[in-house]
mmCIF file of C-alpha atoms in Angstrom:
data_model
loop_
_atom_site.group_PDB
_atom_site.id
_atom_site.type_symbol
_atom_site.label_atom_id
_atom_site.label_comp_id
_atom_site.label_asym_id
_atom_site.label_seq_id
_atom_site.Cartn_x
_atom_site.Cartn_y
_atom_site.Cartn_z
ATOM 1 C CA GLU E 1 22.130 -20.596 104.788
ATOM 2 C CA VAL E 2 18.772 -19.652 104.929
ATOM 3 C CA GLN E 3 18.149 -17.047 102.682
ATOM 4 C CA LEU E 4 15.021 -15.843 100.948
ATOM 5 C CA LEU E 5 14.914 -13.557 98.129
ATOM 6 C CA GLY E 6 11.324 -11.493 97.544
ATOM 7 C CA SER E 7 10.605 -9.834 94.162
ATOM 8 C CA GLY E 8 7.644 -8.891 92.332
ATOM 9 C CA GLY E 9 7.195 -4.649 94.246
ATOM 10 C CA GLY E 10 6.478 -1.798 92.195
ATOM 11 C CA LEU E 11 5.276 1.414 91.997
ATOM 12 C CA VAL E 12 0.742 0.746 90.966
ATOM 13 C CA GLN E 13 -2.163 2.495 90.854
ATOM 14 C CA PRO E 14 -4.817 1.897 93.405
ATOM 15 C CA GLY E 15 -7.238 -0.026 93.099
ATOM 16 C CA GLY E 16 -4.910 -2.855 90.740
ATOM 17 C CA SER E 17 -3.143 -6.079 91.571
ATOM 18 C CA LEU E 18 0.595 -7.278 92.029
ATOM 19 C CA ARG E 19 1.518 -10.384 92.843
ATOM 20 C CA LEU E 20 4.691 -10.634 95.344
ATOM 21 C CA SER E 21 7.435 -13.525 95.301
ATOM 22 C CA CYS E 22 10.184 -15.490 97.509
ATOM 23 C CA ALA E 23 12.737 -18.058 96.215
ATOM 24 C CA ALA E 24 13.309 -19.631 99.597
ATOM 25 C CA SER E 25 16.685 -22.076 100.121
ATOM 26 C CA GLY E 26 18.530 -23.971 102.589
ATOM 27 C CA PHE E 27 15.997 -25.404 104.848
ATOM 28 C CA THR E 28 13.083 -27.447 103.295
ATOM 29 C CA PHE E 29 10.583 -25.280 102.683
ATOM 30 C CA SER E 30 7.650 -27.225 102.896
ATOM 31 C CA SER E 31 7.684 -28.044 106.312
ATOM 32 C CA TYR E 32 7.903 -25.468 107.909
ATOM 33 C CA ALA E 33 4.560 -22.552 107.699
ATOM 34 C CA MET E 34 5.447 -18.554 105.741
ATOM 35 C CA SER E 35 5.095 -15.448 106.250
ATOM 36 C CA TRP E 36 4.490 -12.512 104.836
ATOM 37 C CA VAL E 37 5.030 -8.851 107.083
ATOM 38 C CA ARG E 38 5.088 -5.468 105.593
ATOM 39 C CA GLN E 39 6.627 -2.342 106.997
ATOM 40 C CA ALA E 40 4.755 1.309 106.079
ATOM 41 C CA PRO E 41 8.058 4.178 105.746
ATOM 42 C CA GLY E 42 8.596 4.889 109.053
ATOM 43 C CA LYS E 43 6.433 3.055 110.515
ATOM 44 C CA GLY E 44 5.972 -0.157 112.510
ATOM 45 C CA LEU E 45 5.918 -3.523 111.237
ATOM 46 C CA GLU E 46 2.276 -5.317 110.898
ATOM 47 C CA TRP E 47 1.582 -9.122 109.955
ATOM 48 C CA VAL E 48 -0.603 -8.992 106.876
ATOM 49 C CA SER E 49 -0.666 -12.984 105.836
ATOM 50 C CA GLY E 50 0.554 -16.630 106.527
ATOM 51 C CA ILE E 51 0.492 -19.844 105.337
ATOM 52 C CA ARG E 52 0.818 -23.738 107.342
ATOM 53 C CA ASP E 53 3.506 -25.983 106.170
ATOM 54 C CA SER E 54 -0.299 -27.932 105.726
ATOM 55 C CA GLY E 55 -1.520 -25.127 103.067
ATOM 56 C CA SER E 56 -4.674 -23.288 105.686
ATOM 57 C CA THR E 57 -4.963 -19.309 105.444
ATOM 58 C CA TYR E 58 -4.681 -17.331 107.995
ATOM 59 C CA TYR E 59 -4.630 -12.966 107.388
ATOM 60 C CA ALA E 60 -4.447 -9.570 109.474
ATOM 61 C CA ASP E 61 -7.880 -8.473 109.114
ATOM 62 C CA SER E 62 -7.052 -4.580 106.592
ATOM 63 C CA VAL E 63 -6.273 -7.467 104.245
ATOM 64 C CA GLU E 64 -8.590 -10.136 104.166
ATOM 65 C CA GLY E 65 -10.859 -10.775 101.022
ATOM 66 C CA ARG E 66 -8.008 -8.162 99.110
ATOM 67 C CA PHE E 67 -5.038 -10.597 99.625
ATOM 68 C CA THR E 68 -4.419 -14.351 99.053
ATOM 69 C CA ILE E 69 -1.042 -16.415 100.401
ATOM 70 C CA SER E 70 -0.385 -19.393 98.396
ATOM 71 C CA ARG E 71 3.041 -21.094 98.527
ATOM 72 C CA ASP E 72 4.588 -23.548 96.024
ATOM 73 C CA ASN E 73 6.698 -26.372 97.419
ATOM 74 C CA SER E 74 7.177 -28.254 93.879
ATOM 75 C CA LYS E 75 9.310 -24.524 93.253
ATOM 76 C CA ASN E 76 10.659 -23.581 97.160
ATOM 77 C CA THR E 77 8.894 -20.260 96.498
ATOM 78 C CA LEU E 78 6.080 -17.841 98.665
ATOM 79 C CA TYR E 79 3.195 -16.065 96.982
ATOM 80 C CA LEU E 80 1.309 -12.568 97.678
ATOM 81 C CA GLN E 81 -1.919 -11.825 95.457
ATOM 82 C CA MET E 82 -2.302 -8.083 96.357
ATOM 83 C CA ASN E 83 -5.885 -7.165 94.811
ATOM 84 C CA SER E 84 -7.456 -4.143 95.042
ATOM 85 C CA LEU E 85 -3.961 -1.795 95.919
ATOM 86 C CA ARG E 86 -5.023 1.259 98.695
ATOM 87 C CA ALA E 87 -2.554 4.209 99.070
ATOM 88 C CA GLU E 88 -2.305 2.476 102.939
ATOM 89 C CA ASP E 89 -1.094 -1.032 101.295
ATOM 90 C CA THR E 90 2.379 1.267 100.822
ATOM 91 C CA ALA E 91 5.027 -0.146 102.646
ATOM 92 C CA LYS E 92 7.632 -2.816 102.710
ATOM 93 C CA TYR E 93 6.601 -6.504 102.122
ATOM 94 C CA TYR E 94 9.320 -9.359 103.895
ATOM 95 C CA CYS E 95 8.601 -13.254 103.735
ATOM 96 C CA ALA E 96 9.852 -15.044 107.615
ATOM 97 C CA LYS E 97 10.401 -17.911 108.045
ATOM 98 C CA GLY E 98 7.967 -18.851 110.690
ATOM 99 C CA GLU E 99 10.027 -20.937 113.630
ATOM 100 C CA LEU E 100 8.019 -21.712 117.391
ATOM 101 C CA GLY E 101 5.480 -19.188 116.795
ATOM 102 C CA ALA E 102 8.156 -16.522 115.871
ATOM 103 C CA PHE E 103 10.153 -15.650 112.648
ATOM 104 C CA ASP E 104 13.001 -16.860 112.735
ATOM 105 C CA GLN E 105 14.959 -15.478 109.087
ATOM 106 C CA TRP E 106 13.550 -12.896 107.547
ATOM 107 C CA GLY E 107 14.000 -11.745 103.558
ATOM 108 C CA GLN E 108 15.354 -8.297 102.634
ATOM 109 C CA GLY E 109 12.055 -7.584 101.730
ATOM 110 C CA THR E 110 10.453 -5.825 98.429
ATOM 111 C CA LEU E 111 9.146 -2.257 97.847
ATOM 112 C CA VAL E 112 5.066 -1.478 97.291
ATOM 113 C CA THR E 113 4.255 1.987 96.286
ATOM 114 C CA VAL E 114 0.849 2.143 95.741
ATOM 115 C CA SER E 115 -0.431 5.601 94.065
ATOM 116 C CA SER E 116 -1.265 7.704 90.960
ATOM 117 C CA GLU D 1 -7.178 -10.102 118.059
ATOM 118 C CA ILE D 2 -4.462 -8.738 120.756
ATOM 119 C CA VAL D 3 -3.164 -5.581 120.596
ATOM 120 C CA LEU D 4 0.776 -5.235 122.168
ATOM 121 C CA THR D 5 0.827 -1.868 123.398
ATOM 122 C CA GLN D 6 5.170 -0.769 124.013
ATOM 123 C CA SER D 7 6.794 1.327 127.066
ATOM 124 C CA PRO D 8 8.461 3.873 126.831
ATOM 125 C CA ALA D 9 8.451 4.568 123.590
ATOM 126 C CA THR D 10 11.761 5.705 123.830
ATOM 127 C CA LEU D 11 14.590 4.844 125.777
ATOM 128 C CA SER D 12 17.647 7.323 126.893
ATOM 129 C CA LEU D 13 20.777 4.858 128.025
ATOM 130 C CA SER D 14 24.732 4.701 128.348
ATOM 131 C CA PRO D 15 26.680 2.031 127.700
ATOM 132 C CA GLY D 16 27.151 -0.708 130.094
ATOM 133 C CA GLU D 17 23.516 0.875 131.600
ATOM 134 C CA ARG D 18 20.433 -2.139 131.773
ATOM 135 C CA ALA D 19 17.408 -2.049 129.472
ATOM 136 C CA THR D 20 14.508 -2.789 130.384
ATOM 137 C CA LEU D 21 11.891 -3.026 127.361
ATOM 138 C CA SER D 22 7.463 -4.238 128.170
ATOM 139 C CA CYS D 23 4.983 -5.748 126.571
ATOM 140 C CA ARG D 24 1.856 -4.997 127.851
ATOM 141 C CA ALA D 25 -1.292 -7.341 125.759
ATOM 142 C CA SER D 26 -4.677 -6.495 126.004
ATOM 143 C CA ARG D 27 -5.754 -10.189 126.800
ATOM 144 C CA SER D 28 -3.607 -13.009 128.604
ATOM 145 C CA VAL D 29 -1.362 -14.671 125.866
ATOM 146 C CA SER D 30 -1.695 -17.866 125.794
ATOM 147 C CA GLY D 31 0.513 -18.812 122.223
ATOM 148 C CA TYR D 32 3.492 -17.275 121.495
ATOM 149 C CA PHE D 33 6.185 -14.278 122.412
ATOM 150 C CA ALA D 34 8.353 -13.123 121.067
ATOM 151 C CA TRP D 35 11.484 -9.982 120.767
ATOM 152 C CA TYR D 36 12.898 -8.218 117.501
ATOM 153 C CA GLN D 37 16.134 -5.990 117.185
ATOM 154 C CA GLN D 38 15.860 -3.481 114.336
ATOM 155 C CA LYS D 39 18.209 -1.660 112.988
ATOM 156 C CA SER D 40 17.898 0.958 110.585
ATOM 157 C CA GLY D 41 17.439 -0.109 106.558
ATOM 158 C CA GLN D 42 17.541 -3.600 108.293
ATOM 159 C CA ALA D 43 15.083 -6.580 107.747
ATOM 160 C CA PRO D 44 13.920 -8.480 111.448
ATOM 161 C CA ARG D 45 15.905 -9.742 113.772
ATOM 162 C CA LEU D 46 14.776 -12.704 116.135
ATOM 163 C CA LEU D 47 16.677 -12.296 119.600
ATOM 164 C CA ILE D 48 13.869 -13.699 122.142
ATOM 165 C CA TYR D 49 11.525 -16.526 120.890
ATOM 166 C CA ASP D 50 8.880 -18.596 123.812
ATOM 167 C CA THR D 51 8.664 -16.051 126.024
ATOM 168 C CA SER D 52 12.359 -16.444 127.413
ATOM 169 C CA THR D 53 14.530 -18.409 124.494
ATOM 170 C CA ARG D 54 17.514 -16.736 122.925
ATOM 171 C CA ALA D 55 18.071 -17.297 119.161
ATOM 172 C CA THR D 56 20.819 -19.240 117.528
ATOM 173 C CA GLY D 57 23.573 -16.095 117.756
ATOM 174 C CA ILE D 58 21.744 -13.927 120.807
ATOM 175 C CA PRO D 59 24.361 -12.780 123.221
ATOM 176 C CA ALA D 60 23.376 -13.887 127.250
ATOM 177 C CA ARG D 61 23.164 -10.465 127.531
ATOM 178 C CA PHE D 62 19.738 -10.541 126.091
ATOM 179 C CA SER D 63 17.142 -11.569 127.906
ATOM 180 C CA GLY D 64 12.684 -12.435 127.790
ATOM 181 C CA SER D 65 10.611 -13.101 130.786
ATOM 182 C CA GLY D 66 6.841 -12.276 131.210
ATOM 183 C CA SER D 67 3.080 -14.032 131.089
ATOM 184 C CA GLY D 68 -0.376 -13.800 130.394
ATOM 185 C CA THR D 69 -0.679 -9.690 129.508
ATOM 186 C CA ASP D 70 3.026 -8.260 130.243
ATOM 187 C CA PHE D 71 6.269 -9.578 129.251
ATOM 188 C CA THR D 72 9.549 -7.583 129.628
ATOM 189 C CA LEU D 73 12.724 -7.861 127.814
ATOM 190 C CA THR D 74 16.246 -6.882 129.191
ATOM 191 C CA ILE D 75 19.593 -6.190 127.853
ATOM 192 C CA SER D 76 21.650 -6.360 130.576
ATOM 193 C CA SER D 77 24.391 -4.645 130.350
ATOM 194 C CA LEU D 78 24.377 -2.088 126.548
ATOM 195 C CA GLU D 79 26.928 -2.534 123.885
ATOM 196 C CA PRO D 80 27.236 0.083 121.274
ATOM 197 C CA GLU D 81 25.390 -1.996 118.480
ATOM 198 C CA ASP D 82 22.623 -2.644 120.616
ATOM 199 C CA PHE D 83 21.395 0.810 120.102
ATOM 200 C CA ALA D 84 17.777 0.347 117.230
ATOM 201 C CA VAL D 85 14.348 -0.014 117.852
ATOM 202 C CA TYR D 86 12.761 -3.299 119.569
ATOM 203 C CA TYR D 87 9.239 -4.662 118.520
ATOM 204 C CA CYS D 88 7.280 -7.573 121.277
ATOM 205 C CA GLN D 89 5.118 -10.054 118.566
ATOM 206 C CA GLN D 90 2.881 -12.656 119.713
ATOM 207 C CA ARG D 91 0.817 -15.412 117.730
ATOM 208 C CA SER D 92 -2.506 -16.716 118.941
ATOM 209 C CA ASN D 93 -5.053 -18.892 116.805
ATOM 210 C CA TRP D 94 -2.243 -18.839 114.021
ATOM 211 C CA LEU D 95 -2.442 -14.736 114.103
ATOM 212 C CA TYR D 96 0.343 -12.465 114.820
ATOM 213 C CA THR D 97 0.338 -8.954 116.250
ATOM 214 C CA PHE D 98 3.622 -6.690 117.217
ATOM 215 C CA GLY D 99 3.987 -3.513 118.989
ATOM 216 C CA GLN D 100 4.288 -1.112 117.661
ATOM 217 C CA GLY D 101 7.963 -0.151 119.296
ATOM 218 C CA THR D 102 10.499 0.948 121.383
ATOM 219 C CA ARG D 103 13.366 2.815 120.199
ATOM 220 C CA LEU D 104 16.196 2.174 122.522
ATOM 221 C CA GLU D 105 18.978 5.437 121.585
ATOM 222 C CA ILE D 106 22.610 6.871 122.672
ATOM 223 C CA LYS D 107 21.834 8.983 125.796
#
Protein backbone atom coordinates (compact mmCIF):
# COMPACT_ATOMS: atom_id res chain seq x y z
CA GLU A 1 0.00 0.00 0.00
CA VAL A 2 1.34 3.41 -0.98
CA GLN A 3 1.72 5.83 1.91
CA LEU A 4 2.86 9.46 1.89
CA LEU A 5 3.28 10.91 5.36
CA GLY A 6 3.82 14.65 5.47
CA SER A 7 5.24 16.52 8.43
CA GLY A 8 6.95 19.74 9.45
CA GLY A 9 4.09 22.19 9.24
CA GLY A 10 3.33 24.76 11.90
CA LEU A 11 3.04 28.43 12.76
CA VAL A 12 5.80 30.72 11.50
CA GLN A 13 6.21 34.49 11.37
CA PRO A 14 6.35 36.38 8.07
CA GLY A 15 9.87 36.24 6.69
CA GLY A 16 10.58 32.99 8.51
CA SER A 17 11.52 29.55 7.26
CA LEU A 18 10.13 26.03 7.53
CA ARG A 19 11.08 22.64 6.09
CA LEU A 20 8.41 20.13 5.16
CA SER A 21 9.10 16.41 4.83
CA CYS A 22 7.16 13.61 3.17
CA ALA A 23 8.07 10.02 4.00
CA ALA A 24 7.10 7.62 1.23
CA SER A 25 6.53 3.88 1.36
CA GLY A 26 4.88 1.14 -0.67
CA PHE A 27 6.52 1.97 -4.01
CA THR A 28 9.98 2.48 -5.54
CA PHE A 29 10.37 6.12 -4.50
CA SER A 30 13.48 6.79 -6.61
CA SER A 31 11.64 5.91 -9.84
CA TYR A 32 8.92 8.52 -9.62
CA ALA A 33 8.51 12.27 -9.93
CA MET A 34 7.13 13.90 -6.81
CA SER A 35 5.44 17.23 -6.20
CA TRP A 36 4.13 19.55 -3.53
CA VAL A 37 0.62 20.92 -4.01
CA ARG A 38 -0.97 23.41 -1.61
CA GLN A 39 -4.48 24.52 -0.75
CA ALA A 40 -5.18 27.74 1.07
CA PRO A 41 -8.13 27.63 3.49
CA GLY A 42 -11.37 27.45 1.52
CA LYS A 43 -9.55 27.77 -1.80
CA GLY A 44 -8.53 25.56 -4.70
CA LEU A 45 -5.44 23.51 -5.45
CA GLU A 46 -2.14 25.15 -6.44
CA TRP A 47 0.89 23.21 -7.67
CA VAL A 48 3.98 24.50 -5.87
CA SER A 49 7.00 22.49 -6.99
CA GLY A 50 8.06 19.21 -8.53
CA ILE A 51 11.15 17.03 -8.77
CA ARG A 52 11.75 14.34 -11.36
CA ASP A 53 13.35 10.97 -10.74
CA SER A 54 16.43 12.46 -12.42
CA GLY A 55 16.57 15.22 -9.79
CA SER A 56 15.49 18.06 -12.11
CA THR A 57 13.38 20.58 -10.25
CA TYR A 58 10.49 22.87 -11.21
CA TYR A 59 8.67 25.68 -9.41
CA ALA A 60 5.56 27.77 -9.68
CA ASP A 61 6.28 31.45 -10.26
CA SER A 62 4.75 32.29 -6.86
CA VAL A 63 7.51 30.42 -4.99
CA GLU A 64 10.48 30.56 -7.37
CA GLY A 65 13.58 31.75 -5.52
CA ARG A 66 12.03 31.24 -2.07
CA PHE A 67 11.27 27.50 -1.97
CA THR A 68 13.59 24.58 -2.69
CA ILE A 69 12.43 21.03 -3.36
CA SER A 70 14.74 18.07 -2.83
CA ARG A 71 14.65 14.35 -2.29
CA ASP A 72 16.71 11.75 -0.45
CA ASN A 73 16.17 8.45 -2.23
CA SER A 74 18.13 6.57 0.46
CA LYS A 75 15.52 7.69 3.00
CA ASN A 76 12.50 7.62 0.64
CA THR A 77 11.79 11.18 1.66
CA LEU A 78 10.75 14.34 -0.18
CA TYR A 79 11.47 17.79 1.23
CA LEU A 80 10.35 21.37 0.72
CA GLN A 81 12.51 24.11 2.20
CA MET A 82 10.44 27.28 2.46
CA ASN A 83 12.18 30.61 3.07
CA SER A 84 10.95 34.22 3.17
CA LEU A 85 7.47 33.01 4.01
CA ARG A 86 4.51 35.30 3.41
CA ALA A 87 0.95 35.36 4.69
CA GLU A 88 -0.24 34.14 1.28
CA ASP A 89 1.82 30.94 1.73
CA THR A 90 -0.63 29.87 4.46
CA ALA A 91 -2.11 26.58 3.26
CA LYS A 92 -2.26 22.85 3.68
CA TYR A 93 0.69 21.37 1.80
CA TYR A 94 0.23 17.98 0.18
CA CYS A 95 2.98 15.79 -1.20
CA ALA A 96 1.89 13.86 -4.25
CA LYS A 97 3.32 11.06 -6.39
CA GLY A 98 3.48 11.71 -10.10
CA GLU A 99 2.35 9.25 -12.74
CA LEU A 100 1.70 9.99 -16.42
CA GLY A 101 1.35 13.71 -15.88
CA ALA A 102 -1.05 13.41 -12.96
CA PHE A 103 -0.90 12.84 -9.21
CA ASP A 104 -2.08 9.33 -8.41
CA GLN A 105 -1.29 9.26 -4.69
CA TRP A 106 -1.55 12.07 -2.13
CA GLY A 107 -0.43 12.52 1.44
CA GLN A 108 -2.75 13.68 4.17
CA GLY A 109 -1.36 17.20 4.09
CA THR A 110 0.50 19.31 6.60
CA LEU A 111 -0.72 22.78 7.61
CA VAL A 112 1.51 25.83 7.34
CA THR A 113 0.34 29.07 8.92
CA VAL A 114 2.28 32.28 8.33
CA SER A 115 1.23 34.91 10.83
CA SER A 116 2.66 37.32 13.37
CA GLU B 1 1.65 29.37 -17.81
CA ILE B 2 -1.49 27.68 -19.05
CA VAL B 3 -4.57 28.93 -17.18
CA LEU B 4 -7.45 26.49 -16.75
CA THR B 5 -10.98 27.86 -16.36
CA GLN B 6 -13.68 25.50 -15.11
CA SER B 7 -17.40 25.91 -15.68
CA PRO B 8 -19.81 26.10 -14.11
CA ALA B 9 -18.50 27.16 -10.71
CA THR B 10 -21.40 25.31 -9.08
CA LEU B 11 -23.60 22.61 -10.58
CA SER B 12 -26.82 21.60 -8.84
CA LEU B 13 -28.19 18.20 -9.87
CA SER B 14 -30.12 15.27 -8.44
CA PRO B 15 -28.92 11.68 -7.97
CA GLY B 16 -29.41 9.72 -11.18
CA GLU B 17 -28.87 12.75 -13.40
CA ARG B 18 -25.99 13.24 -15.83
CA ALA B 19 -23.27 15.74 -14.93
CA THR B 20 -21.08 17.52 -17.47
CA LEU B 21 -18.15 19.56 -16.14
CA SER B 22 -16.03 21.69 -18.46
CA CYS B 23 -12.47 22.93 -18.38
CA ARG B 24 -11.03 25.38 -20.90
CA ALA B 25 -7.31 26.06 -21.29
CA SER B 26 -5.83 29.45 -22.19
CA ARG B 27 -3.81 27.72 -24.92
CA SER B 28 -3.61 24.27 -26.38
CA VAL B 29 -2.61 21.53 -23.96
CA SER B 30 -0.07 19.34 -25.69
CA GLY B 31 0.85 17.30 -22.65
CA TYR B 32 -1.17 15.57 -19.99
CA PHE B 33 -4.66 16.32 -18.66
CA ALA B 34 -6.36 14.97 -15.53
CA TRP B 35 -9.42 15.28 -13.27
CA TYR B 36 -9.68 14.99 -9.47
CA GLN B 37 -12.46 14.72 -6.92
CA GLN B 38 -12.10 16.29 -3.49
CA LYS B 39 -14.45 15.84 -0.58
CA SER B 40 -14.43 18.11 2.45
CA GLY B 41 -11.46 17.50 4.73
CA GLN B 42 -9.89 14.94 2.41
CA ALA B 43 -6.99 14.91 -0.02
CA PRO B 44 -7.89 15.00 -3.71
CA ARG B 45 -8.45 11.69 -5.48
CA LEU B 46 -7.35 11.08 -9.05
CA LEU B 47 -10.28 10.16 -11.31
CA ILE B 48 -9.01 10.53 -14.89
CA TYR B 49 -5.50 10.86 -16.33
CA ASP B 50 -4.16 11.24 -19.85
CA THR B 51 -7.46 12.98 -20.74
CA SER B 52 -9.64 9.86 -20.80
CA THR B 53 -8.12 6.98 -18.80
CA ARG B 54 -9.85 6.10 -15.56
CA ALA B 55 -7.57 5.72 -12.55
CA THR B 56 -7.50 2.47 -10.60
CA GLY B 57 -10.79 1.74 -8.86
CA ILE B 58 -12.74 4.58 -10.47
CA PRO B 59 -16.26 3.54 -11.54
CA ALA B 60 -17.18 3.44 -15.22
CA ARG B 61 -19.76 6.20 -14.77
CA PHE B 62 -16.84 8.66 -14.80
CA SER B 63 -15.45 9.52 -18.23
CA GLY B 64 -13.13 12.15 -19.63
CA SER B 65 -12.78 13.58 -23.11
CA GLY B 66 -11.38 16.52 -25.01
CA SER B 67 -8.35 17.90 -26.78
CA GLY B 68 -6.63 21.17 -27.51
CA THR B 69 -8.22 23.74 -25.22
CA ASP B 70 -11.54 22.09 -24.29
CA PHE B 71 -11.92 19.17 -21.92
CA THR B 72 -14.94 17.53 -20.27
CA LEU B 73 -15.60 15.28 -17.30
CA THR B 74 -18.89 13.40 -17.53
CA ILE B 75 -20.61 11.49 -14.75
CA SER B 76 -23.27 9.41 -16.46
CA SER B 77 -25.62 8.85 -13.51
CA LEU B 78 -24.89 10.61 -10.25
CA GLU B 79 -24.56 8.61 -7.06
CA PRO B 80 -24.92 10.26 -3.63
CA GLU B 81 -21.16 9.93 -3.03
CA ASP B 82 -20.33 11.91 -6.19
CA PHE B 83 -21.31 15.27 -4.72
CA ALA B 84 -17.98 16.98 -4.15
CA VAL B 85 -15.58 19.49 -5.71
CA TYR B 86 -13.89 18.57 -8.99
CA TYR B 87 -10.63 19.97 -10.35
CA CYS B 88 -9.01 19.73 -13.75
CA GLN B 89 -5.22 19.78 -14.11
CA GLN B 90 -2.69 19.91 -16.93
CA ARG B 91 1.02 19.36 -17.25
CA SER B 92 3.12 20.97 -19.94
CA ASN B 93 6.92 20.91 -19.85
CA TRP B 94 6.84 19.63 -16.27
CA LEU B 95 4.84 22.66 -15.07
CA TYR B 96 1.39 21.94 -13.70
CA THR B 97 -1.72 24.07 -13.28
CA PHE B 98 -5.14 23.37 -11.78
CA GLY B 99 -8.53 24.82 -12.56
CA GLN B 100 -10.37 26.70 -9.83
CA GLY B 101 -12.82 23.86 -9.25
CA THR B 102 -16.49 23.02 -9.85
CA ARG B 103 -18.68 22.31 -6.84
CA LEU B 104 -21.23 19.59 -7.60
CA GLU B 105 -24.08 19.92 -5.12
CA ILE B 106 -27.32 18.08 -4.52
CA LYS B 107 -30.37 19.85 -5.93
